[in-house]
XYZ file of C-alpha atoms in Angstrom:
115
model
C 12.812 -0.674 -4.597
C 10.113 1.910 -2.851
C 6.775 0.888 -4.102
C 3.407 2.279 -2.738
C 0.007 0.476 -2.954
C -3.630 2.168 -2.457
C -6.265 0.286 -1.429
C -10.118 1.871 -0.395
C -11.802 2.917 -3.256
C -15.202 2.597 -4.330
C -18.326 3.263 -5.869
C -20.663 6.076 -3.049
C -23.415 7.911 -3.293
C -22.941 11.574 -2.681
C -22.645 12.722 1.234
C -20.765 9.087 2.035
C -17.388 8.377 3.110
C -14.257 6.577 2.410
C -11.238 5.754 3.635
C -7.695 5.234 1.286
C -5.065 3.820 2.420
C -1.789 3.004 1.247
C 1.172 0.984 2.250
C 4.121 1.581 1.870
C 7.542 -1.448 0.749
C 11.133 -1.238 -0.056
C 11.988 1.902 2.499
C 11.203 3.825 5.618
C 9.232 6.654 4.435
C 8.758 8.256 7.796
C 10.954 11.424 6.730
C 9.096 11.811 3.001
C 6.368 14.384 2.632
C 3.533 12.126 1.855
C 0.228 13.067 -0.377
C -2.821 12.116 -2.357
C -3.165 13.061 -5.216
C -6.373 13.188 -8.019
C -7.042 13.081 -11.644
C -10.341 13.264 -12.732
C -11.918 11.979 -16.477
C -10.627 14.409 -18.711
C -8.707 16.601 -16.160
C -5.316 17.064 -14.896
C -3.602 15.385 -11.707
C -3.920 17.785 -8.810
C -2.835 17.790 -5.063
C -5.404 16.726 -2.455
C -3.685 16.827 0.837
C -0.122 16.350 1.978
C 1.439 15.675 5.263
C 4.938 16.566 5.930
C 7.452 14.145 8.127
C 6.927 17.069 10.736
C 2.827 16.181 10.694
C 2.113 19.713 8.643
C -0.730 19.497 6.353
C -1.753 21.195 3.370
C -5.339 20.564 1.394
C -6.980 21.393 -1.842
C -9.435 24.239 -0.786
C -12.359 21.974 -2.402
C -11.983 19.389 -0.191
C -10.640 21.358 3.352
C -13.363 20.479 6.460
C -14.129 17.368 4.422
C -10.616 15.394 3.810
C -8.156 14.252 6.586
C -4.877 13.192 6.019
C -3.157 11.114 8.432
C 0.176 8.955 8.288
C 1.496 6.458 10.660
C 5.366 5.853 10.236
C 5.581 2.670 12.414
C 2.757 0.837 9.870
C 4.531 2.576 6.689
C 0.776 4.005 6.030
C -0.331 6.799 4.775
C -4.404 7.642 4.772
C -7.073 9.944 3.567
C -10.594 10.033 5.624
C -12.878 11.521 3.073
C -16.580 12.728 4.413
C -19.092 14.242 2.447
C -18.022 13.011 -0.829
C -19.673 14.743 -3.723
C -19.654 13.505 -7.801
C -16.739 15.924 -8.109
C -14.768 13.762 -6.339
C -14.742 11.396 -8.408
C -11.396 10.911 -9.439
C -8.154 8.175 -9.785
C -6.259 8.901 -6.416
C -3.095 8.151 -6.437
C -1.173 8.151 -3.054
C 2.666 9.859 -3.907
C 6.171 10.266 -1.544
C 8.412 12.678 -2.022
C 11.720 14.284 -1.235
C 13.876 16.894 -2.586
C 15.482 13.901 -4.819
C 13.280 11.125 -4.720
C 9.329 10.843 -6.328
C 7.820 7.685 -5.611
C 3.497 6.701 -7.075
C 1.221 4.665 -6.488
C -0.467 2.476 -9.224
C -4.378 4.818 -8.183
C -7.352 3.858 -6.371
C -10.398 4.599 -8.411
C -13.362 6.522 -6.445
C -16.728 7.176 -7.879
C -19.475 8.929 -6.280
C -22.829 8.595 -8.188
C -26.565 8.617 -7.186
């Protein structure tokens, strides 16, 4: 069965970084479109980034120049490098795979940034 586990998040003061990760079990996902995904206290789940099989990448406009998504198919990984965190960030992220049948989650990584 595909399963996906996040790992990285954390408690950061505003303007630090973090890295989430998240691994990847049960399949090859090297031709899913891999993403990150958000959902803030009291707010709906929304897209952060997303990386095609084909490396394309697509961001949430609040977090483009600040967020990198990157995916290594060999490890089964996908990642998001987040820089200049701010308390709006602060979020569940849950790392997703999808294709035009298929929708697999992760269980979320919670991220909190607080002074």
């Amino acid at each position: 069965q595909a399963r996906l586990v996040e790992s990285g998040g954390g408690l950061v003061q505003p303007g630090d970084s973090l890295r989430l990760s998240c691994v990847g079990s049960g399949t090859s996902f090297s031709r899913w479109t891999m993403g990150w995904y958000r959902q803030g206290p009291g707010k709906q789940r929304e897209l952060v980034a997303a990386i095609t099989r084909g490396r394309m990448t697509n961001y949430l406009d609040s977090v483009k120049g600040r967020f990198t998504i990157s995916r290594d198919d060999s490890r089964n990984t996908v990642a998001l490098e987040m820089n200049n965190l701010k308390p709006e960030d602060t979020a569940v992220y849950y790392c997703n795979a999808r294709t035009a049948i298929d929708n697999v989650w992760g269980r979320g990584t919670q991220v909190t940034v607080s002074s």
